[in-house]
Amino acid sequence: MIPTEDASARKREIEEKLKQEQETLSFIRENMEKSDQLTKGMVSILSSFEKRLMQLENSIIPVHKQTENLRQHGQLCPDEATPRATQLHHVVRLWRGVPTGRLDEYLACIAKIPETVEYFQDNNPDSPEHTVKARFEKGKELLEAEFRSLLTRYSKPVPPILILDAISTMDEELEVQEEVTLEHLPEAVVQDIICISGWLVEYGRNQDFMNVYFQIRSSQLDRSIKGLKDHFRKNSASSGILYSPAVQTKRKDTPTKKAPKRPVYIPGTIRKAQNLLKQYSQHGLDGKKGGSNLTPLEGYDHDPRVKHHSDALTEKHGAATGKDDVLDIEIDSYIHCISAFVKLAQSEYALLTEIIPEHHQKKTFDSLIQEALDNLMLEGDNIVSAARRAMALRHDYSAVLTIFPILRHLKLSKSEFDSTLQGTAASTKNKLPTLITSMETIGAKALEEFADSIKNDPDKEYNMPKDGTVHEMTSNAILFLQQLLDFNETAGAMLASQVLGDTYNIPLDPRETSSSASSYSSDFSKRLLSTYICKVLGNLQLNLLSKSKVYEDSALSAIFLHNNYNYILKSLEKSDLIKLVTVTQKKAESSYRELIEQQIQMYQRSWLKVTEHLTDRNMPVFQPGTKLKDKERQVIKDKFKGFNDGLEELCKIQKVWAIPDKEQRDFIRQAQRKMVSEAYRAFLHRCANISFTKNPEKYHKYRPEQVEEMIERLFDTSA
């Protein structure tokens, strides 16, 4: 017998072999199933191929037989029918594909189809060739699709840098060595598009491709302008430097340009004015403490209070700088986009004239520019609306300053704008004049309301500077007028477009009269603006007089008026506003100098209560060596005491007053020092040999030099 252990081992070995055989069998079965499936698939493919081959054979054999029969029976002329049939079959093969890459061959073949189809219809209506007419329509659809495809594939927005280079050529004062050309499509593509459009007009009798053209090109025009806006935002955010058509930097890939000779709009000047005017409109009118926001003029920078106030103002409004910078970018961006639209529209029209039939060009161009033009006009309307809201809700007249550079640019661009849009619909051509009128209306309203706000600024003690310095209202009014000087023609035209001289009683020259406000002469606009500025200055003067009465001390009132009048005069002279004022007010400068002198004299009267103690009035008459009576001695004592007390009191009070103008401050000090010192020295000389007290140092407290030093410290808190 086999041992039990050997039997178990043998059994396990058999079981393992059996398992391996089963796995092999399963693998073979799976492969057999896959092989069967592949066999069935191949049989199906071969059957389908055989079926299609039979269908093709069944289709071709009848055509072949009929052609042979026709030839045999002489129904057709071999010299004419065969080439036409061959031509048809060639075209059928050709238009089954796409015309891309073989456009000339495609158009040449398809152009012959109508004539050939007509021949077979007339000579053999039963011929299958006449069914090719349906394929002609299919070929036309393929051409339209190719037209759309070429435009869509190759139309790209114009790069912002290229647009800016093109805009720079519009400035007459820039010398450009090379004309910048805007290429919207590659030349080869343009030629293909021209061929397709010509064929569709001549053979296709179809105008749908014109709609396709303006829709695609309109989208690219709008994207080009939006890309320019994004370029401004990105470059300004990263470097703070904007490319401008008026301020060009040389780049290696652009033509060489010379810097312009005339000054150009710098957004920061508008922002500074807005910061100060905004604070005035929100604080001066809302009842908060008034002060001076004046930008220090020459001679005003030595007063520490002015510097301290300026620093505080900078710190206070520092957080708004980012928002103001964004506003600057938006203004400059909009101005550039207007110029870009004109240049791009001109370029689009030049391209359009090559592709669109002449009698459809203006209508197609009108449709093409609508989207971009509407977006620009909407943005302009939003600027006007923002200024209107700021005026209505916050009395923020500085908001209108954003309109001035835009309006000036729109007017300068109007002639080229009109030339570019010539032939378009009236509604299209009227969009820019409507925006200009809207800006002029809101601008003129802002100017009038600003003048009224100066006149009606409230007289409140808490709204007055405690030291008699320049009032916030004065500095902001002057600053506002200085901005008008930068845009004098625009502001004058604004006023002319609305009031036509009636408000300011300016006689109109018949040569200046026209239904269009823009036709008014620059001289008339200049006179109108001069009269407006004089009106604002007149309102300012009246309001300052009213405000000065808030002070209980007449001397401080005089200092207040002196500071304001002097600041107005210095500002007018420094900014050349005085030249504009003198157009209608020849003696404006001398009038302000007289006002300043009057206030100095009013101030000097405050010292009469000090110097009156030094006069001979009530002074006892005595002989040398004569003993004075008690009453006479008391008179002299009272004079010394009155002078000492009055001097100390005035010096203490007036020390904290302010005269920011160093030249005026020194002049008033010197005049007062001379007047008081001379009177005091004369008084001491008269009392030199008089024994009126046992304690002369009690009454003779100050030497003349000390009095002069005390007066020298007037209007100086640091002394």
XYZ file of C-alpha atoms in Angstrom:
719
model
C 0.000 0.000 0.000
C 0.945 3.606 -0.684
C 1.692 5.430 2.459
C -0.920 7.976 3.522
C 1.465 10.901 3.252
C 2.448 10.029 -0.331
C -1.198 9.727 -1.292
C -1.998 13.171 0.076
C 0.903 14.736 -1.760
C -0.127 13.006 -4.966
C -3.694 14.265 -4.577
C -2.592 17.846 -4.092
C -0.388 17.661 -7.184
C -3.284 16.363 -9.307
C -5.613 19.093 -8.034
C -3.097 21.805 -8.898
C -2.646 20.477 -12.442
C -6.421 20.277 -12.838
C -6.770 23.893 -11.750
C -4.108 24.997 -14.245
C -5.832 23.121 -17.039
C -9.160 24.766 -16.185
C -7.594 28.227 -16.306
C -6.018 27.452 -19.673
C -9.374 26.250 -20.977
C -11.078 29.477 -19.819
C -8.437 31.587 -21.568
C -8.902 29.639 -24.806
C -12.684 30.096 -24.630
C -12.360 33.887 -24.123
C -10.027 34.182 -27.118
C -12.407 32.121 -29.221
C -15.299 34.445 -28.329
C -13.256 37.522 -29.246
C -12.242 35.909 -32.508
C -15.898 35.215 -33.306
C -16.816 38.848 -32.610
C -14.039 40.151 -34.876
C -15.112 37.751 -37.587
C -18.726 38.916 -37.374
C -17.571 42.596 -37.514
C -15.451 41.999 -40.574
C -18.298 40.147 -42.288
C -20.627 43.089 -41.511
C -18.156 45.611 -42.942
C -17.628 43.585 -46.086
C -21.389 43.170 -46.508
C -21.954 46.899 -46.111
C -19.169 47.684 -48.569
C -20.619 45.214 -51.045
C -24.069 46.759 -50.657
C -22.766 50.307 -51.218
C -20.712 49.139 -54.181
C -23.831 47.658 -55.716
C -25.768 50.885 -55.115
C -22.980 52.896 -56.747
C -22.947 50.487 -59.676
C -26.723 50.728 -60.027
C -26.453 54.522 -60.088
C -23.624 54.781 -62.559
C -24.718 52.119 -65.096
C -28.038 53.879 -66.019
C -26.243 57.192 -66.464
C -23.618 55.503 -68.596
C -26.226 53.701 -70.702
C -28.273 56.863 -71.222
C -25.193 58.827 -72.243
C -24.276 56.102 -74.749
C -27.813 56.018 -76.082
C -27.870 59.788 -76.525
C -24.565 59.715 -78.321
C -25.610 56.822 -80.545
C -28.920 58.402 -81.551
C -27.308 61.795 -82.249
C -29.517 63.691 -79.749
C -26.612 65.716 -78.500
C -23.707 67.395 -80.249
C -20.525 65.740 -78.971
C -18.470 68.916 -79.292
C -20.712 70.932 -76.883
C -22.457 68.554 -74.473
C -19.466 66.519 -73.395
C -17.384 69.472 -72.112
C -20.411 70.874 -70.282
C -21.172 67.550 -68.595
C -17.507 67.108 -67.715
C -17.482 70.625 -66.282
C -20.496 69.878 -64.126
C -18.999 66.705 -62.717
C -15.734 68.541 -62.011
C -17.566 71.235 -60.080
C -19.579 68.655 -58.169
C -16.333 67.085 -57.007
C -14.885 70.527 -56.189
C -17.665 71.964 -54.058
C -18.009 68.826 -51.961
C -15.006 70.226 -50.099
C -14.269 73.664 -48.589
C -13.047 76.515 -50.861
C -10.190 77.308 -48.464
C -6.850 77.279 -50.261
C -8.324 76.956 -53.768
C -10.656 79.921 -53.853
C -9.757 81.112 -57.358
C -10.368 77.673 -58.897
C -13.586 77.302 -56.903
C -14.977 80.655 -58.027
C -13.958 80.092 -61.660
C -15.803 76.792 -61.795
C -18.912 77.805 -59.921
C -19.284 80.932 -62.050
C -19.882 78.695 -65.128
C -22.615 76.630 -63.521
C -25.674 78.819 -64.219
C -24.976 78.960 -67.976
C -24.355 75.207 -68.217
C -27.443 74.298 -66.191
C -29.523 76.589 -68.403
C -28.165 74.822 -71.508
C -29.218 71.359 -70.317
C -32.634 72.616 -69.242
C -33.258 74.016 -72.700
C -31.885 71.066 -74.699
C -32.484 68.045 -72.484
C -34.855 68.620 -69.568
C -34.641 64.948 -68.583
C -30.871 65.105 -68.184
C -29.689 64.525 -64.599
C -27.202 67.381 -64.956
C -29.899 70.009 -64.297
C -30.105 68.782 -60.684
C -26.760 70.476 -60.154
C -28.681 73.735 -59.610
C -29.309 72.661 -56.031
C -25.592 72.098 -55.663
C -25.032 75.665 -56.911
C -26.997 76.947 -53.935
C -24.940 74.702 -51.692
C -21.764 76.165 -53.174
C -23.017 79.670 -52.482
C -23.637 78.714 -48.849
C -20.089 77.386 -48.629
C -18.754 80.686 -49.930
C -20.769 82.611 -47.339
C -19.468 80.294 -44.645
C -15.916 80.831 -45.899
C -16.489 84.610 -45.841
C -17.577 84.410 -42.204
C -14.772 82.002 -41.340
C -12.038 84.233 -42.787
C -13.357 87.305 -40.977
C -13.782 85.489 -37.676
C -10.427 83.705 -37.825
C -8.263 86.686 -38.767
C -10.085 89.634 -37.160
C -8.248 90.630 -33.981
C -8.431 93.740 -31.755
C -5.817 96.383 -32.584
C -3.073 96.412 -29.882
C -3.302 99.470 -27.566
C 0.286 100.553 -28.258
C -0.394 100.602 -31.989
C -3.559 102.630 -31.421
C -1.642 105.181 -29.332
C 1.003 105.474 -32.022
C -1.733 106.052 -34.602
C -3.401 108.676 -32.397
C -0.119 110.535 -32.056
C -0.125 111.247 -35.789
C -3.349 113.233 -35.342
C -1.515 115.960 -33.374
C -0.396 118.634 -35.817
C 2.415 119.787 -33.556
C 4.091 116.394 -33.517
C 6.531 115.643 -36.309
C 6.239 111.998 -37.303
C 8.771 110.412 -39.588
C 6.588 107.463 -40.494
C 2.830 107.113 -40.818
C 1.383 104.443 -38.533
C -0.841 101.999 -40.448
C -3.544 99.957 -38.732
C -3.733 96.507 -40.362
C -6.981 94.789 -39.426
C -6.532 91.727 -41.671
C -3.597 90.143 -43.547
C -3.402 91.337 -47.145
C -3.918 87.850 -48.585
C -7.063 87.380 -46.482
C -8.378 90.778 -47.576
C -7.980 89.782 -51.217
C -9.865 86.509 -50.644
C -12.679 88.356 -48.851
C -12.877 90.884 -51.683
C -13.155 88.043 -54.243
C -15.915 86.295 -52.277
C -17.907 89.495 -51.712
C -17.609 90.389 -55.387
C -18.887 86.958 -56.452
C -21.762 87.009 -53.938
C -22.875 90.393 -55.231
C -22.605 89.440 -58.915
C -23.790 85.807 -58.918
C -25.171 85.092 -55.474
C -27.654 87.955 -55.440
C -27.209 87.921 -51.668
C -26.573 90.749 -49.194
C -26.483 88.706 -45.988
C -22.697 88.726 -46.035
C -22.783 92.508 -45.391
C -24.566 91.908 -42.090
C -21.981 89.287 -41.214
C -19.230 91.759 -42.046
C -20.469 94.641 -39.896
C -21.285 92.348 -36.948
C -17.782 90.842 -36.827
C -15.915 94.094 -37.470
C -18.155 96.007 -35.036
C -17.237 93.576 -32.287
C -13.517 93.987 -33.012
C -13.791 97.787 -33.044
C -15.440 97.767 -29.633
C -12.882 95.279 -28.279
C -10.014 97.466 -29.532
C -11.327 100.486 -27.614
C -11.972 98.434 -24.479
C -8.450 97.024 -24.760
C -7.099 100.577 -24.798
C -9.005 101.322 -21.577
C -7.575 98.229 -19.901
C -4.110 99.262 -21.059
C -4.482 102.583 -19.275
C -5.674 100.971 -16.070
C -2.916 98.362 -15.985
C -0.059 100.705 -16.906
C -1.229 103.423 -14.555
C -1.617 100.976 -11.696
C 1.883 99.568 -12.183
C 3.923 102.629 -13.110
C 1.716 105.687 -12.901
C 2.805 106.640 -16.450
C 0.307 106.973 -19.250
C 1.012 107.059 -22.950
C -0.648 110.119 -24.375
C -1.144 111.466 -27.881
C 0.195 114.771 -26.621
C 3.066 113.422 -24.517
C 5.018 110.750 -26.331
C 8.090 108.837 -25.269
C 10.455 107.362 -27.812
C 10.298 103.619 -28.264
C 12.411 101.491 -30.529
C 9.437 100.140 -32.429
C 7.678 103.465 -32.995
C 8.402 106.538 -35.123
C 10.512 109.290 -33.611
C 8.432 112.186 -32.314
C 9.170 115.600 -30.890
C 7.629 116.798 -27.664
C 4.753 119.232 -28.052
C 5.412 122.913 -27.555
C 2.112 123.681 -25.898
C 1.080 122.627 -22.355
C -1.232 119.664 -22.130
C -3.841 118.495 -19.675
C -2.297 116.986 -16.549
C -4.914 115.118 -14.526
C -3.230 115.888 -11.213
C -4.044 119.588 -11.465
C -7.716 118.771 -11.636
C -7.387 116.358 -8.726
C -5.749 118.968 -6.466
C -8.502 121.427 -7.204
C -11.151 118.814 -6.550
C -9.638 117.789 -3.222
C -9.716 121.325 -1.900
C -13.021 122.310 -3.439
C -14.632 119.123 -2.204
C -13.532 119.861 1.338
C -14.914 123.378 1.030
C -18.262 122.227 -0.319
C -18.617 119.590 2.392
C -17.218 121.514 5.361
C -17.735 125.174 4.549
C -21.393 124.706 3.655
C -22.158 122.009 6.188
C -21.191 124.177 9.139
C -17.842 122.788 10.229
C -14.922 124.903 11.281
C -13.627 127.114 8.514
C -10.000 127.704 7.783
C -7.728 128.226 4.870
C -7.033 125.527 2.333
C -4.940 127.856 0.243
C -2.074 126.503 -1.732
C 0.852 128.577 -0.418
C 1.849 131.294 -2.838
C 5.273 132.822 -3.046
C 5.719 134.701 0.197
C 3.132 132.616 2.016
C 5.387 129.693 2.851
C 7.108 131.143 5.905
C 4.127 131.110 8.214
C 4.280 127.913 10.309
C 0.503 127.876 10.623
C 0.107 127.645 6.877
C 2.546 124.758 6.727
C 0.888 123.009 9.644
C -2.522 123.367 8.059
C -1.223 122.103 4.731
C 0.326 119.053 6.383
C -2.889 118.338 8.238
C -4.869 118.620 5.041
C -2.523 116.237 3.258
C -2.810 113.720 6.071
C -6.576 114.102 6.166
C -7.109 113.511 2.454
C -4.347 111.028 1.862
C -6.756 108.115 1.846
C -8.655 109.589 -1.070
C -5.616 109.685 -3.326
C -6.218 106.236 -4.776
C -9.786 107.082 -5.738
C -8.704 110.368 -7.284
C -5.988 108.601 -9.271
C -8.628 106.252 -10.658
C -10.680 109.273 -11.689
C -7.645 110.782 -13.434
C -7.109 107.536 -15.323
C -10.756 107.372 -16.360
C -10.701 110.962 -17.678
C -7.490 110.481 -19.632
C -8.636 107.072 -20.824
C -11.924 108.498 -22.118
C -10.139 111.310 -23.952
C -7.835 108.816 -25.645
C -10.740 106.500 -26.495
C -12.500 109.330 -28.336
C -9.393 109.882 -30.478
C -8.974 106.136 -30.891
C -12.552 105.768 -32.098
C -12.028 108.393 -34.803
C -8.799 106.788 -35.992
C -10.154 103.236 -35.886
C -13.401 104.249 -37.597
C -11.440 105.895 -40.419
C -9.366 102.754 -40.807
C -12.469 100.533 -40.775
C -14.104 102.640 -43.465
C -11.010 102.385 -45.665
C -11.156 98.578 -45.352
C -14.905 98.498 -45.859
C -14.739 100.382 -49.174
C -12.672 97.552 -50.647
C -15.126 94.835 -49.612
C -18.660 96.265 -49.576
C -20.398 97.549 -52.758
C -20.369 101.340 -53.024
C -24.139 101.856 -52.643
C -24.112 99.837 -49.391
C -20.950 101.282 -47.827
C -22.431 104.129 -45.756
C -25.238 102.006 -44.335
C -22.879 99.155 -43.445
C -20.379 101.593 -41.898
C -23.179 103.181 -39.865
C -24.120 99.774 -38.453
C -20.474 98.830 -37.875
C -19.634 101.781 -35.603
C -22.879 101.822 -33.601
C -21.819 99.577 -30.709
C -18.504 101.330 -30.033
C -20.024 104.794 -30.526
C -22.964 104.035 -28.236
C -20.621 102.790 -25.511
C -18.528 105.975 -25.731
C -21.601 108.197 -25.616
C -22.985 106.204 -22.673
C -19.741 106.662 -20.790
C -19.883 110.392 -21.506
C -23.478 110.530 -20.265
C -22.415 108.748 -17.090
C -19.741 111.390 -16.498
C -22.364 114.119 -16.887
C -24.771 112.273 -14.583
C -22.078 111.834 -11.927
C -21.325 115.573 -12.004
C -25.041 116.376 -11.796
C -25.511 114.089 -8.775
C -22.471 115.541 -7.005
C -23.843 119.052 -7.460
C -27.356 118.156 -6.374
C -26.535 115.976 -3.383
C -23.259 117.366 -2.024
C -22.949 120.844 -3.579
C -19.683 119.499 -4.989
C -19.008 121.873 -7.862
C -15.511 120.486 -8.304
C -17.090 117.500 -10.045
C -17.697 119.671 -13.094
C -13.933 120.114 -13.478
C -13.765 116.567 -14.837
C -15.935 117.691 -17.743
C -13.668 120.538 -18.892
C -10.779 118.502 -20.382
C -13.238 116.049 -21.929
C -15.403 118.774 -23.425
C -12.386 120.605 -24.785
C -11.176 117.420 -26.466
C -14.624 116.639 -27.879
C -14.813 120.094 -29.445
C -11.322 119.826 -30.881
C -12.211 116.412 -32.329
C -15.656 117.391 -33.618
C -14.617 118.449 -37.125
C -12.738 115.196 -37.735
C -15.568 113.313 -36.044
C -18.112 114.849 -38.412
C -15.894 114.148 -41.402
C -15.540 110.504 -40.399
C -19.297 110.056 -39.895
C -20.224 111.834 -43.110
C -22.969 109.941 -44.907
C -24.204 108.070 -41.829
C -27.706 108.435 -40.420
C -28.665 111.741 -38.797
C -29.169 109.996 -35.459
C -25.569 108.777 -35.603
C -24.106 112.158 -36.516
C -26.090 113.894 -33.771
C -24.758 111.767 -30.924
C -21.566 113.745 -30.351
C -23.249 117.193 -30.597
C -25.877 115.970 -28.131
C -23.185 114.929 -25.643
C -21.360 118.247 -26.116
C -24.585 120.158 -25.486
C -25.266 118.090 -22.372
C -21.786 118.813 -21.010
C -22.092 122.513 -21.796
C -25.457 122.670 -20.053
C -24.295 120.991 -16.846
C -21.056 122.985 -16.939
C -22.841 126.330 -17.283
C -25.229 125.348 -14.501
C -22.328 124.424 -12.242
C -20.601 127.737 -12.931
C -23.730 129.705 -12.084
C -24.469 127.704 -8.946
C -20.865 128.036 -7.826
C -21.088 131.822 -8.146
C -24.307 131.773 -6.111
C -22.747 129.523 -3.476
C -19.936 132.041 -2.996
C -22.492 134.803 -2.561
C -24.632 132.839 -0.101
C -21.958 131.150 2.013
C -23.215 131.518 5.623
C -21.672 133.984 8.111
C -21.087 131.796 11.153
C -18.580 132.295 13.924
C -17.596 128.624 13.919
C -16.956 128.944 10.185
C -14.416 131.731 10.618
C -10.633 131.425 11.071
C -9.759 132.499 14.609
C -6.508 134.124 13.527
C -7.960 136.158 10.661
C -6.113 134.227 7.974
C -7.390 133.579 4.447
C -10.828 132.015 4.511
C -11.370 128.597 3.013
C -14.043 130.015 0.736
C -11.529 132.490 -0.738
C -8.819 129.958 -1.477
C -11.246 127.519 -3.035
C -12.975 130.154 -5.124
C -9.617 131.282 -6.505
C -8.566 127.693 -7.104
C -11.778 127.042 -9.013
C -11.218 130.128 -11.154
C -7.637 129.064 -11.854
C -8.959 125.837 -13.337
C -11.212 127.904 -15.591
C -8.105 129.721 -16.785
C -6.641 126.406 -17.947
C -9.832 125.772 -19.939
C -10.843 129.368 -20.657
C -12.123 128.769 -24.195
C -14.163 125.772 -23.082
C -15.628 127.582 -20.080
C -16.384 130.677 -22.158
C -18.147 128.595 -24.783
C -20.097 126.862 -21.992
C -21.439 130.194 -20.784
C -22.036 131.439 -24.326
C -24.029 128.351 -25.235
C -26.454 128.935 -22.372
C -26.777 132.623 -21.538
C -25.726 134.256 -24.827
C -24.577 137.332 -22.990
C -27.961 138.306 -21.530
C -27.065 137.385 -17.965
C -23.973 139.555 -18.051
C -25.345 142.369 -20.256
C -22.706 141.853 -22.925
C -23.780 143.307 -26.298
C -23.630 140.839 -29.137
C -21.813 141.688 -32.327
C -24.008 140.748 -35.334
C -21.082 138.774 -36.688
C -21.145 136.690 -33.506
C -24.833 135.821 -33.703
C -25.687 132.326 -34.903
C -27.979 129.460 -34.089
C -24.972 127.419 -33.128
C -23.277 128.329 -29.875
C -20.004 126.929 -31.151
C -19.887 129.660 -33.789
C -19.481 132.405 -31.214
C -16.138 134.109 -31.521
C -13.405 133.422 -29.034
C -13.357 137.149 -28.163
C -16.982 137.049 -27.105
C -16.423 133.890 -25.055
C -13.401 135.522 -23.467
C -15.394 138.604 -22.513
C -18.168 136.418 -21.152
C -15.771 134.382 -19.024
C -14.072 137.571 -17.805
C -17.443 138.938 -16.722
C -18.254 135.682 -14.965
C -14.954 135.727 -13.057
C -15.588 139.330 -12.054
C -19.028 138.279 -10.857
C -17.525 135.536 -8.684
C -14.926 137.958 -7.313
C -17.646 140.511 -6.619
C -19.741 137.914 -4.773
C -16.623 136.868 -2.886
C -15.857 140.434 -1.839
C -19.403 141.030 -0.614
C -19.412 137.785 1.331
C -16.031 138.551 2.908
C -17.309 141.942 4.033
C -20.295 140.251 5.595
C -18.138 137.605 7.267
C -15.735 140.189 8.663
C -18.562 141.599 10.767
C -18.640 138.348 12.730
C -15.413 139.458 14.472
C -15.989 141.604 17.545
C -12.526 143.141 17.182
C -12.484 145.617 14.282
C -8.693 145.215 13.994
C -9.028 141.458 13.491
C -11.779 142.138 10.961
C -9.355 144.418 9.072
C -6.602 141.780 9.186
C -9.070 139.185 7.887
C -10.125 141.357 4.949
C -6.517 142.373 4.279
C -5.374 138.748 4.116
C -8.188 137.745 1.801
C -7.851 140.740 -0.526
C -4.097 140.296 -0.679
C -4.436 136.573 -1.378
C -6.927 137.256 -4.166
C -4.639 139.854 -5.768
C -1.514 137.698 -5.494
C -3.370 134.682 -6.898
C -4.743 136.688 -9.814
C -1.281 138.010 -10.650
C 0.521 134.701 -10.274
C -1.932 132.680 -12.371
C -2.445 135.339 -15.077
C -6.103 135.472 -14.108
C -5.606 139.212 -13.811
C -5.213 139.419 -17.601
C -8.578 137.769 -18.069
C -10.196 139.947 -15.400
C -8.921 143.151 -16.993
C -10.709 142.286 -20.239
C -13.851 143.732 -18.641
C -12.462 145.357 -15.450
C -9.491 147.506 -16.398
C -8.856 148.809 -12.861
C -9.261 145.516 -10.999
C -5.635 145.410 -9.820
C -5.587 148.980 -8.526
C -8.963 148.445 -6.851
C -7.629 145.516 -4.849
C -4.527 147.489 -3.872
C -6.753 150.284 -2.582
C -8.809 147.786 -0.595
C -5.644 146.321 0.909
C -4.370 149.780 1.878
C -7.723 150.649 3.442
C -7.613 147.553 5.649
C -4.031 148.309 6.720
C -5.178 151.767 7.793
C -8.158 150.232 9.603
C -5.812 147.915 11.458
C -3.436 150.736 12.400
C -6.297 152.530 14.102
C -6.288 149.780 16.730
C -2.983 151.203 17.986
C -4.422 154.654 18.589
C -5.577 153.555 22.040
C -1.908 152.873 22.776
C -0.306 155.882 21.149
C -2.948 158.308 22.413
C -1.307 158.026 25.836
C 1.888 159.398 24.297
C 0.331 162.609 22.952
C 0.469 166.064 24.553
C -3.190 165.943 25.401
C -3.687 166.666 29.150
C 0.077 166.887 29.503
C 0.975 169.454 32.252
C 2.943 172.538 31.291
C 5.945 173.014 33.480
C 9.219 174.896 33.752
C 12.544 173.137 34.280
C 13.233 172.757 37.990
C 9.586 173.363 38.886
C 8.004 170.897 41.237
C 4.932 169.143 39.862
C 1.684 168.945 41.650
C 0.249 165.597 42.651
C -2.453 165.840 39.960
C 0.131 166.547 37.293
C 2.321 163.690 38.417
C -0.698 161.389 38.310
C -1.428 162.403 34.714
C 2.070 161.337 33.660
C 1.806 158.107 35.632
C -1.527 157.331 33.943
C -0.009 157.952 30.532
C 2.855 155.507 31.203
C 0.487 152.952 32.682
C -2.017 153.315 29.839
C 0.746 152.876 27.254
C 2.264 149.862 29.031
C -1.068 148.115 29.528
C -2.245 148.856 25.985
C 1.038 147.670 24.474
C 1.020 144.436 26.439
C -2.622 143.775 25.677
C -2.333 144.368 21.921
C 0.883 142.386 21.622
C -0.684 139.469 23.458
C -3.838 139.520 21.310
C -2.277 140.229 17.940
C 0.591 137.802 18.431
C -1.752 134.914 17.543
C -3.211 136.643 14.510
C -1.960 135.596 11.080
C -0.655 137.414 8.037
C 0.588 134.581 5.808
C 2.197 136.876 3.229
C 5.720 137.554 4.548
C 6.089 140.738 2.530
C 2.873 142.191 3.894
C 3.618 140.936 7.395
C 7.001 142.677 7.423
C 5.534 145.857 5.923
C 2.793 146.138 8.558
C 5.211 145.365 11.390
C 7.715 147.914 10.160
C 5.111 150.637 9.735
C 3.651 149.975 13.176
C 7.054 149.730 14.805
C 8.090 153.043 13.297
C 4.897 154.821 14.308
C 4.836 153.562 17.907
C 8.593 153.811 18.420
C 8.792 157.423 17.266
C 5.853 158.436 19.426
C 7.297 156.596 22.425
C 10.769 158.108 22.015
C 9.276 161.618 21.767
C 7.226 160.974 24.889
C 10.274 159.738 26.824
C 12.232 162.764 25.681
C 9.547 165.101 27.045
C 9.490 163.282 30.386
C 13.245 162.831 30.664
C 13.860 165.672 33.163
C 10.553 165.402 35.020
C 10.497 163.836 38.448
C 7.004 162.380 38.656
C 7.663 159.339 40.853
C 10.070 157.832 43.327
C 9.915 154.496 41.404
C 10.484 155.388 37.732
C 11.166 151.739 36.777
C 7.564 150.920 37.749
C 6.243 153.138 34.966
C 9.114 153.269 32.560
C 8.952 149.495 32.017
C 10.170 149.287 28.395
C 12.963 150.857 26.481
C 12.189 151.879 22.878
C 14.216 148.917 21.623
C 12.103 146.551 23.708
C 8.899 148.060 22.326
C 10.200 147.509 18.799
C 11.045 143.898 19.616
C 7.543 143.318 21.000
C 5.944 144.729 17.833
C 8.313 142.632 15.733
C 6.811 139.519 17.305
C 3.284 140.334 16.152
C 1.555 137.712 13.968
C 4.046 135.063 15.070
C 2.920 132.289 17.406
C 6.426 130.809 17.505
C 7.952 133.967 18.999
